[in-house]
PDB file of N, CA and C in Angstrom:
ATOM      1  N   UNK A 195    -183.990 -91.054-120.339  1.00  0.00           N
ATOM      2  CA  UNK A 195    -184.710 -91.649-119.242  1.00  0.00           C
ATOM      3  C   UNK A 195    -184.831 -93.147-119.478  1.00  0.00           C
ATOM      4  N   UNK A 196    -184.535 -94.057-118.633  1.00  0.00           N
ATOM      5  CA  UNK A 196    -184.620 -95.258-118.127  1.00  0.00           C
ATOM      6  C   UNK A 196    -185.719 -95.857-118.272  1.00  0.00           C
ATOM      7  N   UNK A 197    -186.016 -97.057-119.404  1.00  0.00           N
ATOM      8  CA  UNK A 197    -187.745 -97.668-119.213  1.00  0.00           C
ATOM      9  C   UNK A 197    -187.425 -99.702-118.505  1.00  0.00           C
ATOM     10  N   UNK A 198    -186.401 -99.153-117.808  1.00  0.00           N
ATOM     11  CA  UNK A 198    -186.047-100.138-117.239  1.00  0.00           C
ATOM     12  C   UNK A 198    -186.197-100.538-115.748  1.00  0.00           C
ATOM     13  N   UNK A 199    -186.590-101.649-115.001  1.00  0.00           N
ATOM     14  CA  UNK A 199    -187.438-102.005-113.826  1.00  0.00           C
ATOM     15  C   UNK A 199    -185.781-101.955-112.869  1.00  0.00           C
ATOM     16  N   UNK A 200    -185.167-101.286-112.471  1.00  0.00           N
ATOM     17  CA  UNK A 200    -183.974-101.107-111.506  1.00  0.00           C
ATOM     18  C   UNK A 200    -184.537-101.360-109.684  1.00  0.00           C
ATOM     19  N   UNK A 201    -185.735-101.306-109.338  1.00  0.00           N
ATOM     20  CA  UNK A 201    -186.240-101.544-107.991  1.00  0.00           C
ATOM     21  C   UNK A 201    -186.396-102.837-107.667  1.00  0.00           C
ATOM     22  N   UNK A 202    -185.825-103.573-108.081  1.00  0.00           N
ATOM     23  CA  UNK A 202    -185.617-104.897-107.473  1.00  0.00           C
ATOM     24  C   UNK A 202    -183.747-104.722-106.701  1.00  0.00           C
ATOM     25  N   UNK A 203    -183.869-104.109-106.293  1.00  0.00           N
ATOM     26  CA  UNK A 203    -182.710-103.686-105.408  1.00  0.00           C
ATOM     27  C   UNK A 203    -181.842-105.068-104.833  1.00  0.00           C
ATOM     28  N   UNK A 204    -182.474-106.224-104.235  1.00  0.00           N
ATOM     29  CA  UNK A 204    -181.900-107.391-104.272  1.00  0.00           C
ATOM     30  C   UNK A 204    -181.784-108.390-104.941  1.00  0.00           C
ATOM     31  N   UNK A 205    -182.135-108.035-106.210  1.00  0.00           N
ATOM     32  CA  UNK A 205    -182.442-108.333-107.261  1.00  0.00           C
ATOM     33  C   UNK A 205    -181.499-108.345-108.548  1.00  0.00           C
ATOM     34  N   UNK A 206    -181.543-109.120-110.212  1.00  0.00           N
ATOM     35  CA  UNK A 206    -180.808-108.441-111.246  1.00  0.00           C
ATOM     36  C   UNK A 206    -181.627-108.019-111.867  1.00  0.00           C
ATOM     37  N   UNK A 207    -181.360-106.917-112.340  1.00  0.00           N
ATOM     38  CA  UNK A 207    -182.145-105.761-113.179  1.00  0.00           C
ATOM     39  C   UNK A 207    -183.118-106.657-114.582  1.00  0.00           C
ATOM     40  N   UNK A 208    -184.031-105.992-114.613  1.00  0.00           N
ATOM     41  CA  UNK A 208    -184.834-106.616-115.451  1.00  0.00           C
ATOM     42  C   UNK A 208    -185.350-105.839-116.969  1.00  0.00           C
ATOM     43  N   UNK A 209    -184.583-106.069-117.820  1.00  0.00           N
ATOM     44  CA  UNK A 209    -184.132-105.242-119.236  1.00  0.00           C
ATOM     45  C   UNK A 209    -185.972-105.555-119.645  1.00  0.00           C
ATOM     46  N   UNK A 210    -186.151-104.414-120.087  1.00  0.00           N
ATOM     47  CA  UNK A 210    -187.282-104.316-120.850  1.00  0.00           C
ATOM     48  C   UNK A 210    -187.473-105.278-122.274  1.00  0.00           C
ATOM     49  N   UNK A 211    -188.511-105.433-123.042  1.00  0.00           N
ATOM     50  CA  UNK A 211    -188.379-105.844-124.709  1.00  0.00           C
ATOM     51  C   UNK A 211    -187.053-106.048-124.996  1.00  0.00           C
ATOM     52  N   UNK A 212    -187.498-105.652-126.587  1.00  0.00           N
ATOM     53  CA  UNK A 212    -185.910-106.056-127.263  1.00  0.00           C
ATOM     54  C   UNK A 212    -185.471-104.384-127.331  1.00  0.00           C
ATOM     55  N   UNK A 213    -185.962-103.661-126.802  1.00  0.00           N
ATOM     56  CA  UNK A 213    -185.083-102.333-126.900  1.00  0.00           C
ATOM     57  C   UNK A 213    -184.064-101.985-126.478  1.00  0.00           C
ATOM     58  N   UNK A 214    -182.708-101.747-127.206  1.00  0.00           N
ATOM     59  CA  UNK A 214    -181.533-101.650-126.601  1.00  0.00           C
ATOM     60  C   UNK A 214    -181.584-100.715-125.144  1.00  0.00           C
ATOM     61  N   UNK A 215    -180.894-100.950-124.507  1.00  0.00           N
ATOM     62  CA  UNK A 215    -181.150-100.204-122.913  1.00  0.00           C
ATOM     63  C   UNK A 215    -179.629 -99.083-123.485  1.00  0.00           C
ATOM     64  N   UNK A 216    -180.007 -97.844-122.848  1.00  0.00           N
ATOM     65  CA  UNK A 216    -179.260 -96.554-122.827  1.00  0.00           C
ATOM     66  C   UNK A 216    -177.769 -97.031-122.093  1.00  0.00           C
ATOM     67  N   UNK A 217    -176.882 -96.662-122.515  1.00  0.00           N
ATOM     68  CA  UNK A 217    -174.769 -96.696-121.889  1.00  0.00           C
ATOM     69  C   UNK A 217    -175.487 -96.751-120.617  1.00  0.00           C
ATOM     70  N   UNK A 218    -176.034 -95.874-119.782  1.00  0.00           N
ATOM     71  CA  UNK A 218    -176.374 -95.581-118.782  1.00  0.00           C
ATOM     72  C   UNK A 218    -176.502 -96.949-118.041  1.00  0.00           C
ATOM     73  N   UNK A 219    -177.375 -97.329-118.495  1.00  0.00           N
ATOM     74  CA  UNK A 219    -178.158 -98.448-117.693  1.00  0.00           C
ATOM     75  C   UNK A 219    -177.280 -99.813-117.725  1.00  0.00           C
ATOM     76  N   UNK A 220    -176.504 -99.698-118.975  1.00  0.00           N
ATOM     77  CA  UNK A 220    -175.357-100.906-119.558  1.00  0.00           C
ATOM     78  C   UNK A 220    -174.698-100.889-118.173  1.00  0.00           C
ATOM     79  N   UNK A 221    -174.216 -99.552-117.984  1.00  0.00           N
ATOM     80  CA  UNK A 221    -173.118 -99.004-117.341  1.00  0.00           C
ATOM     81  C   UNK A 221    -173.450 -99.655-115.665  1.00  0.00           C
ATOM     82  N   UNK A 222    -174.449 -99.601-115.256  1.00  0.00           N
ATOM     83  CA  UNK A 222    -174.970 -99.849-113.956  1.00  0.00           C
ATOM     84  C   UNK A 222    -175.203-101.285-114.240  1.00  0.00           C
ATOM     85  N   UNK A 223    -176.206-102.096-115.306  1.00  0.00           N
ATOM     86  CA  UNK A 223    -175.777-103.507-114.458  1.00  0.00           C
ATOM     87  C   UNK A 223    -174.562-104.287-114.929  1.00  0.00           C
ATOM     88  N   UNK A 224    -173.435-103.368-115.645  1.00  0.00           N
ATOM     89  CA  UNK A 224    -171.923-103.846-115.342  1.00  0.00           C
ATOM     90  C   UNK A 224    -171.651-104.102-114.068  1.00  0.00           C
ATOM     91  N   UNK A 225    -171.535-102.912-113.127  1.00  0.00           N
ATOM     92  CA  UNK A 225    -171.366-102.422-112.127  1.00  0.00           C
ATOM     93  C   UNK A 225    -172.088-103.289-111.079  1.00  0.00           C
ATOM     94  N   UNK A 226    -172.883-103.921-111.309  1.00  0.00           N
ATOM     95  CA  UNK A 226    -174.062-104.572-110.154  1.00  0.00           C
ATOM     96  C   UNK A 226    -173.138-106.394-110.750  1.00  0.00           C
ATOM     97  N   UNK A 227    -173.099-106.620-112.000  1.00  0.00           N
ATOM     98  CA  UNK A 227    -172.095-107.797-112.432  1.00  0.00           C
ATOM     99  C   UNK A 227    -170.925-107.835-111.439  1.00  0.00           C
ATOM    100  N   UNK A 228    -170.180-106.881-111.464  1.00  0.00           N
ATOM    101  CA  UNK A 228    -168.673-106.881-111.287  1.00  0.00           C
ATOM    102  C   UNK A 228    -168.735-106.959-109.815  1.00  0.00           C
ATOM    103  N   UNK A 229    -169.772-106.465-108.877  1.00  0.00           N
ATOM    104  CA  UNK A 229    -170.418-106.725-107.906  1.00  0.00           C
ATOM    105  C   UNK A 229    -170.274-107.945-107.297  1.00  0.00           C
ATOM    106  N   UNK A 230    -171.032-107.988-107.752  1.00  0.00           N
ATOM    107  CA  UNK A 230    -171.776-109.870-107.667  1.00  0.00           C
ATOM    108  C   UNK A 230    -170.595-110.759-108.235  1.00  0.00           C
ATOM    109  N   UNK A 231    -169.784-110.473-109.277  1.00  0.00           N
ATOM    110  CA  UNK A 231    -168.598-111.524-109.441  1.00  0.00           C
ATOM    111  C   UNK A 231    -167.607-111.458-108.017  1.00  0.00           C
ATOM    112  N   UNK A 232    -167.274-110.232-107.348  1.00  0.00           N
ATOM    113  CA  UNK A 232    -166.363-109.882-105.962  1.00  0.00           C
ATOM    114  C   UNK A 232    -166.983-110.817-105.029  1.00  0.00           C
ATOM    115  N   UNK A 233    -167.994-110.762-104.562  1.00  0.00           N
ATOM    116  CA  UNK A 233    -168.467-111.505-103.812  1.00  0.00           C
ATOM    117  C   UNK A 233    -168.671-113.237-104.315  1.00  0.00           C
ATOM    118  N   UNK A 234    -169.004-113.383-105.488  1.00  0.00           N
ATOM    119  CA  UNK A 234    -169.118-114.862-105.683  1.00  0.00           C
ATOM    120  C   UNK A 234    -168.035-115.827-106.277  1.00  0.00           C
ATOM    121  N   UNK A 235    -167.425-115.309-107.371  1.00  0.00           N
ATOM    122  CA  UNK A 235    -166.294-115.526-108.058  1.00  0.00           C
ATOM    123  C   UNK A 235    -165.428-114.921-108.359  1.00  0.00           C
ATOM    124  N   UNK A 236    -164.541-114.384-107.453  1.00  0.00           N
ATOM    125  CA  UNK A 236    -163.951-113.965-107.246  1.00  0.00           C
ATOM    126  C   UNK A 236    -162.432-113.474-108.639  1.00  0.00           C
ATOM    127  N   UNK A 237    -162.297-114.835-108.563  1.00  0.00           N
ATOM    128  CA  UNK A 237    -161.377-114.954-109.680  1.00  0.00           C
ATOM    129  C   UNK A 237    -161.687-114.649-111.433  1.00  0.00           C
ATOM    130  N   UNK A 238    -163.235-114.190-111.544  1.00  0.00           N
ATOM    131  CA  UNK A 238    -163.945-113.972-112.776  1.00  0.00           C
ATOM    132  C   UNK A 238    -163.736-112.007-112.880  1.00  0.00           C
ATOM    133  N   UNK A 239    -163.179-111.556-111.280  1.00  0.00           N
ATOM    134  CA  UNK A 239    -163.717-109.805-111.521  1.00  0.00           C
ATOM    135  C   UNK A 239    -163.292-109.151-112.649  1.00  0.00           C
ATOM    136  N   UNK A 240    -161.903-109.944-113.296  1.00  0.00           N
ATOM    137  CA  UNK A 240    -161.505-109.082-114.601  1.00  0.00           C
ATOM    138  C   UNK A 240    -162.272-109.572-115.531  1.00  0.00           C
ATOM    139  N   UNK A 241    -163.180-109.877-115.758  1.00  0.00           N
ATOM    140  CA  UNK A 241    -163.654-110.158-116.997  1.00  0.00           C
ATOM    141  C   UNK A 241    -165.011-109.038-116.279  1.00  0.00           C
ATOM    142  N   UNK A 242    -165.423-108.774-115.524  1.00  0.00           N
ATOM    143  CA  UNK A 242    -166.634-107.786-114.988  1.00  0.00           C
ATOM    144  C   UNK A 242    -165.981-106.499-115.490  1.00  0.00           C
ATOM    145  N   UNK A 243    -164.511-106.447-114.918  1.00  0.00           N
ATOM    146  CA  UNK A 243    -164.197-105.522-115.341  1.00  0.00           C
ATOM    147  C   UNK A 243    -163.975-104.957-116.953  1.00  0.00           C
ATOM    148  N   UNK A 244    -163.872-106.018-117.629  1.00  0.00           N
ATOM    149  CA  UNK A 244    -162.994-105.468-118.768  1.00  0.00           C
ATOM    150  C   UNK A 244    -164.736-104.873-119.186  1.00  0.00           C
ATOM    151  N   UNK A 245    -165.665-105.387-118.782  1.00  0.00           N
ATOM    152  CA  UNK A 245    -166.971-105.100-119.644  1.00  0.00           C
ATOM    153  C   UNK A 245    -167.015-103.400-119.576  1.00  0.00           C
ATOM    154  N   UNK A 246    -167.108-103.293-117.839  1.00  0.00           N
ATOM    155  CA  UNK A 246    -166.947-102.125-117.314  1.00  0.00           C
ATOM    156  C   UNK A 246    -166.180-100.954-118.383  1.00  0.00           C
ATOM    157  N   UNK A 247    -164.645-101.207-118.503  1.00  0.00           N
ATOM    158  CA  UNK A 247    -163.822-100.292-118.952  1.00  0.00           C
ATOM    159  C   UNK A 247    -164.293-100.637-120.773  1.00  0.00           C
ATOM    160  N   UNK A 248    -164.870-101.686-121.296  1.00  0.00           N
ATOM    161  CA  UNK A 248    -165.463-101.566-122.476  1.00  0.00           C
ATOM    162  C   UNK A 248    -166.992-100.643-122.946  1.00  0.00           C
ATOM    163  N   UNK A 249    -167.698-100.922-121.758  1.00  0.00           N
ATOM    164  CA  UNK A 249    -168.988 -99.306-121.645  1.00  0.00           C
ATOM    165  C   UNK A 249    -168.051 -98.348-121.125  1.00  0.00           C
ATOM    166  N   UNK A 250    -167.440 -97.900-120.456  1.00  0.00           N
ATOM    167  CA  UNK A 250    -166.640 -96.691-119.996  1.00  0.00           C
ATOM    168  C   UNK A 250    -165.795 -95.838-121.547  1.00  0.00           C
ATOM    169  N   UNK A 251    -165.336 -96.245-122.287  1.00  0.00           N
ATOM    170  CA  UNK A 251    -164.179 -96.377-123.113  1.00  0.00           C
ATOM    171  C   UNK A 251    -165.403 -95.841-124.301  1.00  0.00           C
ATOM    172  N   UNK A 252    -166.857 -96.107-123.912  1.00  0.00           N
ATOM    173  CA  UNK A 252    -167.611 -96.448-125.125  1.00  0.00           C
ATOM    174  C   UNK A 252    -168.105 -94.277-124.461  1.00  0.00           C
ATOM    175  N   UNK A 253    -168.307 -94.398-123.966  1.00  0.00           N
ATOM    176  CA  UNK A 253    -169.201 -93.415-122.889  1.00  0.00           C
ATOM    177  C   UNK A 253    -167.977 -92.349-123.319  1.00  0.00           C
ATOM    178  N   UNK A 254    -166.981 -92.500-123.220  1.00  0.00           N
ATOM    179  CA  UNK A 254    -165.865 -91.566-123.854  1.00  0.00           C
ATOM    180  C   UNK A 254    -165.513 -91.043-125.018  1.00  0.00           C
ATOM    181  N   UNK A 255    -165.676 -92.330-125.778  1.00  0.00           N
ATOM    182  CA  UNK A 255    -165.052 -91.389-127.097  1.00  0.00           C
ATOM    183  C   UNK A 255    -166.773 -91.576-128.018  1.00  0.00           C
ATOM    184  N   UNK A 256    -167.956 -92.200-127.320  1.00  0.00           N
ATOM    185  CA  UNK A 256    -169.280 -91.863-128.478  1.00  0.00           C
ATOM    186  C   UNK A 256    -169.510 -92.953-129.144  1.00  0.00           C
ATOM    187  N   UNK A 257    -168.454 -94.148-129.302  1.00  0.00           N
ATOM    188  CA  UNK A 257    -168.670 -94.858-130.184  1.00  0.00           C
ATOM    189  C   UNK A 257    -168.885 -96.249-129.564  1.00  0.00           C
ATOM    190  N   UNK A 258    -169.787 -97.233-130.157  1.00  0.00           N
ATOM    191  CA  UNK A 258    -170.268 -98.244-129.842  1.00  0.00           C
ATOM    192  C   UNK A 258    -169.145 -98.865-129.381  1.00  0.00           C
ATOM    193  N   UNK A 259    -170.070 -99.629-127.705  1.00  0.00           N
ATOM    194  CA  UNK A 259    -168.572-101.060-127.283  1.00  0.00           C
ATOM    195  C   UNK A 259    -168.092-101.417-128.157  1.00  0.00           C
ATOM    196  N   UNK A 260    -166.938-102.402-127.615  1.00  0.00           N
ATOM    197  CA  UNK A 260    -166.743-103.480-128.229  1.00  0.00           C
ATOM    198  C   UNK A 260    -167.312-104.747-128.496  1.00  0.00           C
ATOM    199  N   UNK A 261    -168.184-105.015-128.971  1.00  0.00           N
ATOM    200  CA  UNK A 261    -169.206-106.003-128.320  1.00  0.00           C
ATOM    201  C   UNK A 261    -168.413-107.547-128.468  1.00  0.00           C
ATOM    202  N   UNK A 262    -167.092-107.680-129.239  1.00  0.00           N
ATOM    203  CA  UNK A 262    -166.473-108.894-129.151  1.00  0.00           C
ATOM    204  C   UNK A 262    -165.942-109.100-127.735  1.00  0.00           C
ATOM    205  N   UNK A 263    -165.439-108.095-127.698  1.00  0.00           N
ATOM    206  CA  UNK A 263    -164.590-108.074-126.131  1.00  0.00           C
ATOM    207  C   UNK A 263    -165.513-108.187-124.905  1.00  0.00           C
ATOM    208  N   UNK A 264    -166.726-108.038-124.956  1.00  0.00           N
ATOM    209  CA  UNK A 264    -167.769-107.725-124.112  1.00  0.00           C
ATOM    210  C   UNK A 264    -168.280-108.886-123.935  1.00  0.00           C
ATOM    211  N   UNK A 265    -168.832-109.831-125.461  1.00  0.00           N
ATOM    212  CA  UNK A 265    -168.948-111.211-125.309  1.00  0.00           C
ATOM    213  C   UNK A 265    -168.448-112.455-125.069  1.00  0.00           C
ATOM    214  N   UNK A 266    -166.648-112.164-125.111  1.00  0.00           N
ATOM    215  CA  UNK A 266    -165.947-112.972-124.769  1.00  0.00           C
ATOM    216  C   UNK A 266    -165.814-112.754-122.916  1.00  0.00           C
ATOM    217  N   UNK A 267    -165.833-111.869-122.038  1.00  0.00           N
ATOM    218  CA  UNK A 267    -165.928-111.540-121.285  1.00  0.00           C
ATOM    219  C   UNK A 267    -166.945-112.286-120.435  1.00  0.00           C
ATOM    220  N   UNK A 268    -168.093-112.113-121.396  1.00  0.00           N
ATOM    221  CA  UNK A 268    -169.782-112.656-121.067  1.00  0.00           C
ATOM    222  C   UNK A 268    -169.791-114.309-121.152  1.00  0.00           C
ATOM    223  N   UNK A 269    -168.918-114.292-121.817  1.00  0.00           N
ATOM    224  CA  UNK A 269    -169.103-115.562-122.259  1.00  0.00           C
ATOM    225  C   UNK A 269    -167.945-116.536-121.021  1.00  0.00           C
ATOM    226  N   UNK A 270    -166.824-116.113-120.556  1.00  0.00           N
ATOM    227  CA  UNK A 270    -166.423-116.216-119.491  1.00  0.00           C
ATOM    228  C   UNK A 270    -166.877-116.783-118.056  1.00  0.00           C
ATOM    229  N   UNK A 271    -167.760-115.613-117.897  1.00  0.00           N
ATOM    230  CA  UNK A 271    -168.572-115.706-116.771  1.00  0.00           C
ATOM    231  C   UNK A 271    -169.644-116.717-117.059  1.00  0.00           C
ATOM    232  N   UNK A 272    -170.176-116.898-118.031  1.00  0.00           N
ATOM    233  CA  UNK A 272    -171.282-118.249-118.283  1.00  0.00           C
ATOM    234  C   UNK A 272    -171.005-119.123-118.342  1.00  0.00           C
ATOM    235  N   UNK A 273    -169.679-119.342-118.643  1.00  0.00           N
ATOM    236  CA  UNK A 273    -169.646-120.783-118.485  1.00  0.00           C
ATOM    237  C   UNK A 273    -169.270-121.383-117.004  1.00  0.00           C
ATOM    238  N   UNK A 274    -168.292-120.701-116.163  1.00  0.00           N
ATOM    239  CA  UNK A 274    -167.947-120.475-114.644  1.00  0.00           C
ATOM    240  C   UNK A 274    -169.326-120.423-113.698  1.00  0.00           C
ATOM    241  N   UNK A 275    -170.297-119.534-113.738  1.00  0.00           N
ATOM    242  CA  UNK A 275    -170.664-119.124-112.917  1.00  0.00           C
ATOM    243  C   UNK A 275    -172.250-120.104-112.724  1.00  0.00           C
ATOM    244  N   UNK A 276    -172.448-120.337-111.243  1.00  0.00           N
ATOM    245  CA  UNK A 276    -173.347-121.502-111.188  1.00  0.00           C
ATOM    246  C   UNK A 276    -174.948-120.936-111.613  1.00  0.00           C
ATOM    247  N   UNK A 277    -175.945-122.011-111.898  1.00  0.00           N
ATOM    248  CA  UNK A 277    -177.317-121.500-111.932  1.00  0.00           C
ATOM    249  C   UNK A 277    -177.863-120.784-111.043  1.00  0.00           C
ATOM    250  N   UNK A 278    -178.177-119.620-110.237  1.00  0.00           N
ATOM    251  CA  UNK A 278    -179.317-119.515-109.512  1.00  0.00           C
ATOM    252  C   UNK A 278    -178.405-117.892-108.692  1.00  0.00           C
ATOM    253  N   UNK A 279    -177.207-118.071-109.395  1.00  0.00           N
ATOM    254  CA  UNK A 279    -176.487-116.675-108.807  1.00  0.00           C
ATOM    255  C   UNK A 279    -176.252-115.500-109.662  1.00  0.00           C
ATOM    256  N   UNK A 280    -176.288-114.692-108.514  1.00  0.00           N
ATOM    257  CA  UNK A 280    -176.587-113.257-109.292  1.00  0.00           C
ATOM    258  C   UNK A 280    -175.815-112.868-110.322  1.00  0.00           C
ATOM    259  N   UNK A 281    -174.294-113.460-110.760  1.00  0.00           N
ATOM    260  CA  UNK A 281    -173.017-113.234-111.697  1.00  0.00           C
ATOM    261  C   UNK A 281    -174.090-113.713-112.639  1.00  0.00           C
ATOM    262  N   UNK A 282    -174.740-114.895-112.929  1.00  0.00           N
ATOM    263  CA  UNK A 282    -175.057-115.344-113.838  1.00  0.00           C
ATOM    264  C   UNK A 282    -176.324-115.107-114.476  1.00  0.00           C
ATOM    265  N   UNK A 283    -177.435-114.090-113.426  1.00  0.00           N
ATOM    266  CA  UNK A 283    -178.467-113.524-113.416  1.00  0.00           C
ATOM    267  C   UNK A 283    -178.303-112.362-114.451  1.00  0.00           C
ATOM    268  N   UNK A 284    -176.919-111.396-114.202  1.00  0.00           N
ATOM    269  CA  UNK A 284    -176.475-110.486-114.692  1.00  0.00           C
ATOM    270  C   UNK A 284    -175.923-110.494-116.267  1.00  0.00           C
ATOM    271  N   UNK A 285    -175.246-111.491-115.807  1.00  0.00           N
ATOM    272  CA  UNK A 285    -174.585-111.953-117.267  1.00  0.00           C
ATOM    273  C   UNK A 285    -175.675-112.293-118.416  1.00  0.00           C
ATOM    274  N   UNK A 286    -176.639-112.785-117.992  1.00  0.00           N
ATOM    275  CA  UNK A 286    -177.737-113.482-119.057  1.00  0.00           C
ATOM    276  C   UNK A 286    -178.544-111.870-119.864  1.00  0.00           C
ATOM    277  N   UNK A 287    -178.278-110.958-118.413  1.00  0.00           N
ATOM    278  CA  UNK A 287    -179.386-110.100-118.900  1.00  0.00           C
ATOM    279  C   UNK A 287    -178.787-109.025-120.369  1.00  0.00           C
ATOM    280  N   UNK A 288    -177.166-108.982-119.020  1.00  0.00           N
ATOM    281  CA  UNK A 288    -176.315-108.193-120.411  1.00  0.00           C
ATOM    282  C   UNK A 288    -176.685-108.737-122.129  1.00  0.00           C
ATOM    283  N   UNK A 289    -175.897-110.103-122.115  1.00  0.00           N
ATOM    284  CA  UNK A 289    -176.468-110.807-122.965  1.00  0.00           C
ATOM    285  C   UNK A 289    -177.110-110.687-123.820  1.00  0.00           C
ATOM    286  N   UNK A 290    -178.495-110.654-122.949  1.00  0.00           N
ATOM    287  CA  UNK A 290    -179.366-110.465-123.926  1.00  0.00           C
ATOM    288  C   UNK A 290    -179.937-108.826-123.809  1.00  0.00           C
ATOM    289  N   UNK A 291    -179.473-107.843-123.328  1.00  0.00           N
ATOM    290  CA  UNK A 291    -179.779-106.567-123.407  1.00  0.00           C
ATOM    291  C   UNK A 291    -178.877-106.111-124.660  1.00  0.00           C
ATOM    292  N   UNK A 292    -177.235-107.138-124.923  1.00  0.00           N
ATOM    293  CA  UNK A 292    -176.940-106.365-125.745  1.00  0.00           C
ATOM    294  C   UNK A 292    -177.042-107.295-127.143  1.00  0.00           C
ATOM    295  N   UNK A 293    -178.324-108.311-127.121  1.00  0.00           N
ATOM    296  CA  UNK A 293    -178.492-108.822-128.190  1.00  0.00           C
ATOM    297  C   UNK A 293    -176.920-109.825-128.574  1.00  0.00           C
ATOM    298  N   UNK A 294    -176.419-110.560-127.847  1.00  0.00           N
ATOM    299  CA  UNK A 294    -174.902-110.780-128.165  1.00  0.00           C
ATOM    300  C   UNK A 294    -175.607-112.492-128.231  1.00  0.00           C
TER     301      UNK A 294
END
């Protein structure tokens, strides 16, 4: 179960403490990222994606992301993506949800 605030629906998800958040929840604000990169930056979606197929890949075989591949990814999108938009709302949270 989820101790994470997801009802900000127009919103980016808002990661609790320093407690790692469940694949689950990784998995969804990938998904809300890769989102928000289609619509804003268009040219950034493979790096939303690779995060995506890096929690997916993780969700499969049990074993922790990649978190290099995840941060280079992250790290992508931060430097591209402007202040005050949701790519970069997302990106910060991953970030720091996955302690990177």
């Amino acid at each position: 179960m989820s101790t994470y605030n997801f009802g900000n629906v127009n919103g980016p998800a808002r990661f609790g403490d320093r407690a790692t958040p469940d694949l689950e929840t990784l998995m969804e604000a990938a998904d809300r990222l890769t989102e928000a990169l289609r619509a804003e930056y268009p040219g950034l979606v493979s790096s939303g994606e690779t995060i995506q197929e890096q929690l997916a890949e993780s969700a499969e075989d049990g074993l922790p992301p990649n978190r290099g591949r995840i941060r280079s990814a992250l790290e992508t999108i931060a430097i591209a993506a402007s202040a005050g938009t949701a790519s970069l709302d997302y990106t910060r949270h991953l970030l720091h949800a996955l302690d990177l």
